[in-house]
Amino acid sequence: SGQCAADATMDIVVTTSIIPTFTQVGPLQLNSIPPALPTVSNNGITGSWNPSVINTAATGTSTYTFTPSDQCATTATMSVTIEGQPALTITKSASENSYSSAGDILHYTVVITNTGSTTIDNISVTDPLTGLNQTIGSLASGASQTFNTTHTVIQSDISAGHVNNTVTASYVFNGTQNTETASASVPLNQVAALRITKTIAESSYSGAGEVLHYTITITNTGNATITNISVNDPLTGLNQTINLNPGASQAFSPTHTTTQNDVNNGSINNTATATYTFSGNQHTESASASISMNQVPSLSISKTATERTYSSAGSVIHYTIVVTNTGNVALSNINVNDPLTGFNQTIASLSPGA
């Protein structure tokens, strides 16, 4: 106000409010322990948040507001996303309780269920045994998808005694690969069964010393491998132990040389057996073959006198009577009778050639 003073000027610059900056929080997992919201921004502004604590109890995105203590700064917001936990369950079941032969069809049901709290995308479902290979584009929380698939039993399944297989469901969530599996096992209804046959090449025999040729064949007619099968034929001396897979066979070619008893009996009947143990139980199968002898009964008889002549009553003439079995079978109860001499005898038994 004094007139001795000179006028002066001041320039006042009004700037825009400072915006607080923060490092983004999240996304966070459902029901996880949240980090504390920072009370000082990256550019040094202090203040408080509303709400003051991040809530992870529900999925979704929530907005939190930062109010600076400095009036020169403006408010800021941060959106925090809460993600659900991914979880899958997978089940696999077979309709059949068992199988018994190649060509049987097993029917499977595969169920994929989202048991987590968030949608899962691009779930790859594979089952190498049945050839199942599907992708579920999206499966919401609580939702399920079912697949029906089959497997045709093959011979290796018979040999194995069971069909075991596993189905897999794989997916990627937040960059992490996740895999769930489920298995099902179907047992073979094992049936052990053998067939034994015995044949003979010759149609008959006619004497001792002839060789008879037999063929004995053992076949596994069941669907289970049978081990330690004891094959015996007392007549030929055959005694072997074998193992047989389902459908397999093994043949033996033993021989028998006929004896005089075989000649006398007029036929040969004999039995081969195959014995094995399966599931703790012993089983025996048998087969017989019979061959008849071509029997030729025949006798010759000769009678000679020691004296060539006689000269008077009372002379004694001496006779020799020889009975010979000229056939190929023993003869019994041969009655030899000579009325002239009064000879009357019975030969109890006479072997061939005797």
mmCIF file of C-alpha atoms in Angstrom:
data_model
loop_
_atom_site.group_PDB
_atom_site.id
_atom_site.type_symbol
_atom_site.label_atom_id
_atom_site.label_comp_id
_atom_site.label_asym_id
_atom_site.label_seq_id
_atom_site.Cartn_x
_atom_site.Cartn_y
_atom_site.Cartn_z
ATOM 1 C CA SER A 1 0.000 0.000 0.000
ATOM 2 C CA GLY A 2 3.028 2.173 0.253
ATOM 3 C CA GLN A 3 3.581 4.165 -2.841
ATOM 4 C CA CYS A 4 7.285 3.634 -2.605
ATOM 5 C CA ALA A 5 6.887 -0.045 -3.444
ATOM 6 C CA ALA A 6 6.775 -1.508 -6.926
ATOM 7 C CA ASP A 7 4.199 -4.031 -8.269
ATOM 8 C CA ALA A 8 5.150 -7.806 -8.310
ATOM 9 C CA THR A 9 3.561 -10.910 -9.972
ATOM 10 C CA MET A 10 3.385 -14.730 -9.087
ATOM 11 C CA ASP A 11 2.577 -17.556 -11.438
ATOM 12 C CA ILE A 12 0.574 -20.429 -9.844
ATOM 13 C CA VAL A 13 0.511 -23.694 -11.774
ATOM 14 C CA VAL A 14 -2.430 -26.025 -11.089
ATOM 15 C CA THR A 15 -1.639 -29.632 -12.011
ATOM 16 C CA THR A 16 -3.924 -32.711 -12.314
ATOM 17 C CA SER A 17 -4.303 -35.000 -9.292
ATOM 18 C CA ILE A 18 -1.759 -37.792 -8.840
ATOM 19 C CA ILE A 19 -3.124 -41.263 -9.636
ATOM 20 C CA PRO A 20 -1.916 -44.039 -7.256
ATOM 21 C CA THR A 21 -0.550 -47.091 -9.037
ATOM 22 C CA PHE A 22 -0.472 -50.682 -7.722
ATOM 23 C CA THR A 23 0.745 -54.103 -8.763
ATOM 24 C CA GLN A 24 -2.237 -56.185 -9.856
ATOM 25 C CA VAL A 25 -3.352 -58.825 -7.360
ATOM 26 C CA GLY A 26 -4.671 -62.196 -8.551
ATOM 27 C CA PRO A 27 -6.302 -64.083 -9.960
ATOM 28 C CA LEU A 28 -6.711 -65.929 -6.674
ATOM 29 C CA GLN A 29 -8.036 -69.424 -5.961
ATOM 30 C CA LEU A 30 -11.382 -69.931 -4.304
ATOM 31 C CA ASN A 31 -11.153 -70.047 -0.478
ATOM 32 C CA SER A 32 -7.445 -69.277 -0.572
ATOM 33 C CA ILE A 33 -5.779 -66.918 1.935
ATOM 34 C CA PRO A 34 -5.692 -63.507 0.193
ATOM 35 C CA PRO A 35 -2.742 -61.142 0.298
ATOM 36 C CA ALA A 36 -3.172 -57.811 2.119
ATOM 37 C CA LEU A 37 -4.050 -54.854 -0.055
ATOM 38 C CA PRO A 38 -1.120 -52.374 0.026
ATOM 39 C CA THR A 39 -1.668 -49.133 1.948
ATOM 40 C CA VAL A 40 1.124 -47.388 0.040
ATOM 41 C CA SER A 41 1.003 -47.209 -3.733
ATOM 42 C CA ASN A 42 3.916 -47.926 -6.015
ATOM 43 C CA ASN A 43 4.338 -44.151 -6.427
ATOM 44 C CA GLY A 44 4.372 -43.467 -2.671
ATOM 45 C CA ILE A 45 0.776 -42.419 -1.965
ATOM 46 C CA THR A 46 -0.739 -43.627 1.303
ATOM 47 C CA GLY A 47 -4.377 -44.393 1.800
ATOM 48 C CA SER A 48 -6.942 -47.092 2.564
ATOM 49 C CA TRP A 49 -9.077 -49.590 0.669
ATOM 50 C CA ASN A 50 -12.775 -50.296 0.572
ATOM 51 C CA PRO A 51 -13.444 -53.176 1.119
ATOM 52 C CA SER A 52 -10.284 -53.450 3.149
ATOM 53 C CA VAL A 53 -9.818 -57.246 2.720
ATOM 54 C CA ILE A 54 -10.061 -59.367 -0.419
ATOM 55 C CA ASN A 55 -12.918 -61.879 -0.191
ATOM 56 C CA THR A 56 -12.054 -65.298 -1.692
ATOM 57 C CA ALA A 57 -15.213 -67.074 -0.542
ATOM 58 C CA ALA A 58 -16.940 -66.810 -3.929
ATOM 59 C CA THR A 59 -15.838 -66.962 -7.538
ATOM 60 C CA GLY A 60 -16.020 -63.916 -9.773
ATOM 61 C CA THR A 61 -14.457 -60.466 -10.064
ATOM 62 C CA SER A 62 -14.776 -57.787 -7.345
ATOM 63 C CA THR A 63 -13.657 -54.121 -7.391
ATOM 64 C CA TYR A 64 -11.697 -52.574 -4.536
ATOM 65 C CA THR A 65 -11.354 -48.756 -4.181
ATOM 66 C CA PHE A 66 -8.247 -46.962 -2.832
ATOM 67 C CA THR A 67 -8.793 -43.558 -1.190
ATOM 68 C CA PRO A 68 -5.586 -41.525 -0.762
ATOM 69 C CA SER A 69 -4.804 -39.660 2.481
ATOM 70 C CA ASP A 70 -3.223 -36.865 0.346
ATOM 71 C CA GLN A 71 -5.857 -34.611 -1.202
ATOM 72 C CA CYS A 72 -3.569 -34.066 -4.174
ATOM 73 C CA ALA A 73 -4.057 -37.707 -5.237
ATOM 74 C CA THR A 74 -7.119 -39.225 -6.821
ATOM 75 C CA THR A 75 -8.872 -42.492 -5.940
ATOM 76 C CA ALA A 76 -7.894 -45.720 -7.704
ATOM 77 C CA THR A 77 -9.590 -49.056 -8.210
ATOM 78 C CA MET A 78 -8.371 -52.656 -8.611
ATOM 79 C CA SER A 79 -10.427 -55.578 -9.881
ATOM 80 C CA VAL A 80 -9.524 -58.919 -8.294
ATOM 81 C CA THR A 81 -10.707 -62.194 -9.834
ATOM 82 C CA ILE A 82 -11.416 -65.264 -7.701
ATOM 83 C CA GLU A 83 -11.192 -68.511 -9.663
ATOM 84 C CA GLY A 84 -12.750 -71.825 -8.721
ATOM 85 C CA GLN A 85 -10.735 -74.956 -8.037
ATOM 86 C CA PRO A 86 -10.703 -77.373 -10.975
ATOM 87 C CA ALA A 87 -11.507 -81.018 -10.161
ATOM 88 C CA LEU A 88 -12.638 -83.988 -12.227
ATOM 89 C CA THR A 89 -13.780 -87.457 -11.282
ATOM 90 C CA ILE A 90 -13.824 -90.281 -13.800
ATOM 91 C CA THR A 91 -15.472 -93.667 -13.435
ATOM 92 C CA LYS A 92 -15.396 -96.713 -15.668
ATOM 93 C CA SER A 93 -17.606 -99.775 -15.287
ATOM 94 C CA ALA A 94 -18.273 -102.898 -17.351
ATOM 95 C CA SER A 95 -21.745 -104.343 -17.866
ATOM 96 C CA GLU A 96 -20.382 -107.905 -17.935
ATOM 97 C CA ASN A 97 -19.135 -109.708 -14.827
ATOM 98 C CA SER A 98 -16.914 -112.047 -16.843
ATOM 99 C CA TYR A 99 -16.163 -113.399 -20.314
ATOM 100 C CA SER A 100 -15.550 -116.911 -21.555
ATOM 101 C CA SER A 101 -14.271 -116.903 -25.136
ATOM 102 C CA ALA A 102 -12.662 -114.845 -27.862
ATOM 103 C CA GLY A 103 -15.258 -112.769 -29.679
ATOM 104 C CA ASP A 104 -17.229 -111.894 -26.551
ATOM 105 C CA ILE A 105 -18.046 -108.173 -26.393
ATOM 106 C CA LEU A 106 -17.488 -106.192 -23.192
ATOM 107 C CA HIS A 107 -19.582 -103.032 -22.775
ATOM 108 C CA TYR A 108 -18.073 -100.167 -20.772
ATOM 109 C CA THR A 109 -19.576 -96.947 -19.407
ATOM 110 C CA VAL A 110 -17.218 -94.012 -18.813
ATOM 111 C CA VAL A 111 -18.522 -91.013 -16.855
ATOM 112 C CA ILE A 112 -16.615 -87.697 -16.551
ATOM 113 C CA THR A 113 -17.886 -85.356 -13.813
ATOM 114 C CA ASN A 114 -16.715 -81.823 -13.019
ATOM 115 C CA THR A 115 -16.558 -81.887 -9.228
ATOM 116 C CA GLY A 116 -14.704 -78.583 -9.003
ATOM 117 C CA SER A 117 -16.029 -75.053 -8.711
ATOM 118 C CA THR A 118 -15.092 -73.781 -12.145
ATOM 119 C CA THR A 119 -15.734 -74.696 -15.751
ATOM 120 C CA ILE A 120 -13.081 -76.901 -17.373
ATOM 121 C CA ASP A 121 -12.463 -76.713 -21.108
ATOM 122 C CA ASN A 122 -10.966 -79.106 -23.666
ATOM 123 C CA ILE A 123 -10.989 -82.297 -21.626
ATOM 124 C CA SER A 124 -9.337 -85.135 -23.600
ATOM 125 C CA VAL A 125 -10.848 -88.554 -22.827
ATOM 126 C CA THR A 126 -8.937 -91.603 -24.108
ATOM 127 C CA ASP A 127 -9.214 -95.352 -23.639
ATOM 128 C CA PRO A 128 -6.618 -97.223 -25.715
ATOM 129 C CA LEU A 129 -8.260 -100.623 -25.181
ATOM 130 C CA THR A 130 -11.606 -99.640 -26.670
ATOM 131 C CA GLY A 131 -10.340 -96.947 -29.018
ATOM 132 C CA LEU A 132 -12.260 -94.190 -27.234
ATOM 133 C CA ASN A 133 -10.762 -90.785 -28.064
ATOM 134 C CA GLN A 134 -13.034 -87.792 -27.414
ATOM 135 C CA THR A 135 -12.674 -84.164 -26.389
ATOM 136 C CA ILE A 136 -15.218 -82.451 -24.145
ATOM 137 C CA GLY A 137 -15.214 -78.811 -25.267
ATOM 138 C CA SER A 138 -16.509 -77.437 -21.978
ATOM 139 C CA LEU A 139 -17.803 -78.984 -18.770
ATOM 140 C CA ALA A 140 -19.464 -76.723 -16.207
ATOM 141 C CA SER A 141 -19.101 -77.232 -12.488
ATOM 142 C CA GLY A 142 -21.322 -80.125 -11.384
ATOM 143 C CA ALA A 143 -21.937 -81.335 -14.944
ATOM 144 C CA SER A 144 -21.178 -84.836 -16.276
ATOM 145 C CA GLN A 145 -20.686 -86.487 -19.639
ATOM 146 C CA THR A 146 -21.068 -90.189 -20.356
ATOM 147 C CA PHE A 147 -19.402 -92.312 -23.031
ATOM 148 C CA ASN A 148 -20.318 -95.877 -23.986
ATOM 149 C CA THR A 149 -17.553 -97.943 -25.516
ATOM 150 C CA THR A 150 -16.833 -101.633 -26.180
ATOM 151 C CA HIS A 151 -14.002 -104.140 -26.428
ATOM 152 C CA THR A 152 -14.088 -107.440 -28.298
ATOM 153 C CA VAL A 153 -12.260 -110.186 -26.431
ATOM 154 C CA ILE A 154 -9.236 -111.634 -28.234
ATOM 155 C CA GLN A 155 -7.174 -114.761 -27.613
ATOM 156 C CA SER A 156 -4.548 -112.906 -25.587
ATOM 157 C CA ASP A 157 -7.335 -111.872 -23.181
ATOM 158 C CA ILE A 158 -8.154 -115.574 -22.784
ATOM 159 C CA SER A 159 -4.524 -116.385 -22.049
ATOM 160 C CA ALA A 160 -4.222 -113.475 -19.605
ATOM 161 C CA GLY A 161 -7.286 -114.574 -17.655
ATOM 162 C CA HIS A 162 -8.621 -111.027 -17.294
ATOM 163 C CA VAL A 163 -9.101 -107.748 -19.142
ATOM 164 C CA ASN A 164 -7.662 -104.759 -17.275
ATOM 165 C CA ASN A 165 -7.729 -101.321 -18.820
ATOM 166 C CA THR A 166 -7.601 -97.673 -17.879
ATOM 167 C CA VAL A 167 -9.371 -94.585 -19.229
ATOM 168 C CA THR A 168 -7.747 -91.165 -18.890
ATOM 169 C CA ALA A 169 -9.175 -87.628 -18.745
ATOM 170 C CA SER A 170 -6.618 -84.846 -19.251
ATOM 171 C CA TYR A 171 -6.984 -81.062 -19.257
ATOM 172 C CA VAL A 172 -4.930 -77.900 -18.825
ATOM 173 C CA PHE A 173 -5.931 -75.285 -16.236
ATOM 174 C CA ASN A 174 -3.956 -72.072 -15.701
ATOM 175 C CA GLY A 175 -1.059 -73.609 -17.599
ATOM 176 C CA THR A 176 -0.939 -76.779 -15.497
ATOM 177 C CA GLN A 177 -1.590 -80.232 -16.997
ATOM 178 C CA ASN A 178 -4.015 -82.341 -14.960
ATOM 179 C CA THR A 179 -4.823 -86.041 -15.470
ATOM 180 C CA GLU A 180 -7.407 -88.298 -13.863
ATOM 181 C CA THR A 181 -7.726 -92.053 -14.469
ATOM 182 C CA ALA A 182 -10.147 -94.880 -13.801
ATOM 183 C CA SER A 183 -9.739 -98.607 -14.368
ATOM 184 C CA ALA A 184 -12.013 -101.596 -14.751
ATOM 185 C CA SER A 185 -11.154 -105.295 -14.609
ATOM 186 C CA VAL A 186 -13.243 -108.133 -16.023
ATOM 187 C CA PRO A 187 -12.137 -111.711 -15.209
ATOM 188 C CA LEU A 188 -12.215 -114.688 -17.509
ATOM 189 C CA ASN A 189 -14.781 -117.326 -16.603
ATOM 190 C CA GLN A 190 -12.124 -119.999 -16.846
ATOM 191 C CA VAL A 191 -13.260 -123.398 -18.050
ATOM 192 C CA ALA A 192 -10.668 -126.150 -18.053
ATOM 193 C CA ALA A 193 -11.505 -129.010 -20.422
ATOM 194 C CA LEU A 194 -9.492 -131.717 -22.173
ATOM 195 C CA ARG A 195 -10.345 -134.218 -24.875
ATOM 196 C CA ILE A 196 -8.302 -137.377 -25.376
ATOM 197 C CA THR A 197 -8.604 -139.737 -28.313
ATOM 198 C CA LYS A 198 -6.863 -143.035 -29.017
ATOM 199 C CA THR A 199 -6.828 -144.817 -32.362
ATOM 200 C CA ILE A 200 -4.997 -147.818 -33.791
ATOM 201 C CA ALA A 201 -3.659 -148.152 -37.311
ATOM 202 C CA GLU A 202 -4.171 -151.929 -37.608
ATOM 203 C CA SER A 203 -7.608 -153.503 -37.954
ATOM 204 C CA SER A 204 -6.608 -156.854 -36.389
ATOM 205 C CA TYR A 205 -3.671 -159.046 -35.421
ATOM 206 C CA SER A 206 -3.055 -162.725 -35.988
ATOM 207 C CA GLY A 207 -0.201 -163.764 -33.720
ATOM 208 C CA ALA A 208 2.367 -162.889 -31.098
ATOM 209 C CA GLY A 209 5.196 -160.528 -32.020
ATOM 210 C CA GLU A 210 3.164 -158.189 -34.205
ATOM 211 C CA VAL A 211 3.600 -154.431 -33.670
ATOM 212 C CA LEU A 212 0.446 -152.363 -33.193
ATOM 213 C CA HIS A 213 0.650 -148.609 -33.854
ATOM 214 C CA TYR A 214 -1.467 -146.253 -31.704
ATOM 215 C CA THR A 215 -2.111 -142.507 -31.944
ATOM 216 C CA ILE A 216 -3.070 -140.683 -28.736
ATOM 217 C CA THR A 217 -4.125 -137.035 -29.084
ATOM 218 C CA ILE A 218 -4.696 -134.613 -26.198
ATOM 219 C CA THR A 219 -6.630 -131.391 -27.004
ATOM 220 C CA ASN A 220 -7.338 -128.419 -24.726
ATOM 221 C CA THR A 221 -11.007 -127.701 -25.490
ATOM 222 C CA GLY A 222 -11.417 -125.172 -22.669
ATOM 223 C CA ASN A 223 -10.465 -121.491 -22.463
ATOM 224 C CA ALA A 224 -7.703 -121.753 -19.856
ATOM 225 C CA THR A 225 -4.121 -122.905 -20.136
ATOM 226 C CA ILE A 226 -3.652 -126.295 -18.471
ATOM 227 C CA THR A 227 -0.252 -127.249 -17.117
ATOM 228 C CA ASN A 228 1.321 -130.490 -15.901
ATOM 229 C CA ILE A 229 -1.016 -132.810 -17.780
ATOM 230 C CA SER A 230 0.054 -136.392 -17.066
ATOM 231 C CA VAL A 231 -0.543 -138.657 -20.075
ATOM 232 C CA ASN A 232 -0.347 -142.384 -19.353
ATOM 233 C CA ASP A 233 -0.930 -145.568 -21.332
ATOM 234 C CA PRO A 234 0.131 -148.646 -19.338
ATOM 235 C CA LEU A 235 -0.121 -150.998 -22.334
ATOM 236 C CA THR A 236 2.365 -149.074 -24.470
ATOM 237 C CA GLY A 237 4.427 -147.647 -21.618
ATOM 238 C CA LEU A 238 3.590 -144.065 -22.553
ATOM 239 C CA ASN A 239 4.190 -141.652 -19.641
ATOM 240 C CA GLN A 240 4.513 -137.959 -20.530
ATOM 241 C CA THR A 241 3.774 -134.583 -18.917
ATOM 242 C CA ILE A 242 2.650 -131.671 -21.105
ATOM 243 C CA ASN A 243 1.221 -128.115 -21.000
ATOM 244 C CA LEU A 244 -1.513 -126.982 -23.390
ATOM 245 C CA ASN A 245 -2.868 -123.547 -24.255
ATOM 246 C CA PRO A 246 -6.550 -123.214 -25.183
ATOM 247 C CA GLY A 247 -7.220 -124.868 -28.535
ATOM 248 C CA ALA A 248 -3.818 -126.568 -28.663
ATOM 249 C CA SER A 249 -3.241 -130.299 -29.191
ATOM 250 C CA GLN A 250 -0.405 -132.748 -28.761
ATOM 251 C CA ALA A 251 -0.195 -136.203 -30.317
ATOM 252 C CA PHE A 252 1.800 -139.270 -29.272
ATOM 253 C CA SER A 253 2.528 -142.392 -31.324
ATOM 254 C CA PRO A 254 3.296 -145.305 -28.987
ATOM 255 C CA THR A 255 3.394 -148.978 -30.030
ATOM 256 C CA HIS A 256 2.606 -152.360 -28.522
ATOM 257 C CA THR A 257 4.061 -155.718 -29.502
ATOM 258 C CA THR A 258 1.509 -158.498 -29.198
ATOM 259 C CA THR A 259 2.113 -161.323 -26.764
ATOM 260 C CA GLN A 260 0.794 -164.859 -26.496
ATOM 261 C CA ASN A 261 -1.665 -163.680 -23.879
ATOM 262 C CA ASP A 262 -3.019 -161.210 -26.436
ATOM 263 C CA VAL A 263 -3.370 -164.131 -28.846
ATOM 264 C CA ASN A 264 -5.108 -166.256 -26.256
ATOM 265 C CA ASN A 265 -7.419 -163.410 -25.182
ATOM 266 C CA GLY A 266 -8.497 -162.804 -28.735
ATOM 267 C CA SER A 267 -8.494 -159.015 -28.378
ATOM 268 C CA ILE A 268 -6.599 -156.127 -26.851
ATOM 269 C CA ASN A 269 -8.514 -153.463 -24.957
ATOM 270 C CA ASN A 270 -6.594 -150.698 -23.299
ATOM 271 C CA THR A 271 -7.116 -147.169 -22.022
ATOM 272 C CA ALA A 272 -4.989 -144.021 -22.063
ATOM 273 C CA THR A 273 -5.597 -141.296 -19.458
ATOM 274 C CA ALA A 274 -4.843 -137.573 -19.169
ATOM 275 C CA THR A 275 -4.830 -136.244 -15.594
ATOM 276 C CA TYR A 276 -4.428 -132.640 -14.471
ATOM 277 C CA THR A 277 -5.216 -130.339 -11.534
ATOM 278 C CA PHE A 278 -7.075 -127.062 -12.050
ATOM 279 C CA SER A 279 -8.184 -124.670 -9.315
ATOM 280 C CA GLY A 280 -7.266 -127.276 -6.728
ATOM 281 C CA ASN A 281 -9.389 -130.026 -8.280
ATOM 282 C CA GLN A 282 -8.062 -133.103 -10.043
ATOM 283 C CA HIS A 283 -9.548 -134.104 -13.388
ATOM 284 C CA THR A 284 -9.024 -137.243 -15.449
ATOM 285 C CA GLU A 285 -10.030 -137.871 -19.051
ATOM 286 C CA SER A 286 -9.672 -141.264 -20.726
ATOM 287 C CA ALA A 287 -9.900 -142.876 -24.143
ATOM 288 C CA SER A 288 -9.832 -146.543 -25.115
ATOM 289 C CA ALA A 289 -9.030 -148.505 -28.249
ATOM 290 C CA SER A 290 -9.867 -152.139 -28.968
ATOM 291 C CA ILE A 291 -8.491 -154.484 -31.577
ATOM 292 C CA SER A 292 -9.496 -158.100 -32.189
ATOM 293 C CA MET A 293 -7.334 -161.009 -33.117
ATOM 294 C CA ASN A 294 -7.936 -162.897 -36.307
ATOM 295 C CA GLN A 295 -8.228 -166.242 -34.424
ATOM 296 C CA VAL A 296 -7.593 -169.473 -36.338
ATOM 297 C CA PRO A 297 -8.125 -172.571 -34.150
ATOM 298 C CA SER A 298 -6.594 -175.709 -35.698
ATOM 299 C CA LEU A 299 -5.456 -179.185 -34.550
ATOM 300 C CA SER A 300 -3.546 -181.987 -36.167
ATOM 301 C CA ILE A 301 -3.512 -185.539 -34.861
ATOM 302 C CA SER A 302 -1.265 -188.414 -35.857
ATOM 303 C CA LYS A 303 -1.281 -192.053 -34.817
ATOM 304 C CA THR A 304 1.512 -194.591 -35.433
ATOM 305 C CA ALA A 305 2.128 -198.210 -34.392
ATOM 306 C CA THR A 306 5.512 -199.381 -33.198
ATOM 307 C CA GLU A 307 5.029 -202.849 -34.701
ATOM 308 C CA ARG A 308 4.837 -203.284 -38.419
ATOM 309 C CA THR A 309 2.994 -206.677 -38.278
ATOM 310 C CA TYR A 310 1.528 -209.164 -35.813
ATOM 311 C CA SER A 311 1.481 -213.007 -36.057
ATOM 312 C CA SER A 312 -0.954 -214.383 -33.534
ATOM 313 C CA ALA A 313 -3.692 -213.610 -31.112
ATOM 314 C CA GLY A 314 -2.283 -212.142 -27.967
ATOM 315 C CA SER A 315 0.343 -210.100 -29.727
ATOM 316 C CA VAL A 316 0.512 -206.555 -28.250
ATOM 317 C CA ILE A 317 0.558 -203.608 -30.602
ATOM 318 C CA HIS A 318 1.902 -200.282 -29.277
ATOM 319 C CA TYR A 319 0.446 -197.017 -30.612
ATOM 320 C CA THR A 320 1.662 -193.398 -30.366
ATOM 321 C CA ILE A 321 -0.930 -190.673 -30.727
ATOM 322 C CA VAL A 322 0.311 -187.057 -31.187
ATOM 323 C CA VAL A 323 -2.073 -184.101 -30.939
ATOM 324 C CA THR A 324 -0.628 -180.755 -32.148
ATOM 325 C CA ASN A 325 -2.137 -177.231 -31.935
ATOM 326 C CA THR A 326 -1.505 -175.924 -35.442
ATOM 327 C CA GLY A 327 -3.620 -172.768 -35.004
ATOM 328 C CA ASN A 328 -2.781 -169.399 -33.484
ATOM 329 C CA VAL A 329 -4.865 -169.611 -30.354
ATOM 330 C CA ALA A 330 -4.624 -171.747 -27.257
ATOM 331 C CA LEU A 331 -7.122 -174.619 -27.164
ATOM 332 C CA SER A 332 -8.602 -176.126 -24.034
ATOM 333 C CA ASN A 333 -10.467 -179.279 -23.046
ATOM 334 C CA ILE A 334 -9.317 -181.293 -26.053
ATOM 335 C CA ASN A 335 -10.845 -184.789 -25.817
ATOM 336 C CA VAL A 336 -8.680 -187.523 -27.367
ATOM 337 C CA ASN A 337 -10.515 -190.828 -27.860
ATOM 338 C CA ASP A 338 -9.418 -194.152 -29.410
ATOM 339 C CA PRO A 339 -12.161 -196.809 -29.118
ATOM 340 C CA LEU A 340 -9.877 -199.628 -30.268
ATOM 341 C CA THR A 341 -7.357 -199.149 -27.519
ATOM 342 C CA GLY A 342 -9.808 -197.729 -25.007
ATOM 343 C CA PHE A 343 -7.764 -194.547 -24.816
ATOM 344 C CA ASN A 344 -9.851 -191.578 -23.610
ATOM 345 C CA GLN A 345 -8.041 -188.491 -22.338
ATOM 346 C CA THR A 346 -8.735 -184.745 -22.076
ATOM 347 C CA ILE A 347 -5.971 -182.220 -22.688
ATOM 348 C CA ALA A 348 -6.754 -179.281 -20.404
ATOM 349 C CA SER A 349 -4.906 -176.699 -22.536
ATOM 350 C CA LEU A 350 -2.684 -176.712 -25.569
ATOM 351 C CA SER A 351 -0.846 -173.571 -26.704
ATOM 352 C CA PRO A 352 -0.239 -172.783 -30.375
ATOM 353 C CA GLY A 353 2.578 -174.986 -31.717
ATOM 354 C CA ALA A 354 2.405 -177.360 -28.729
#
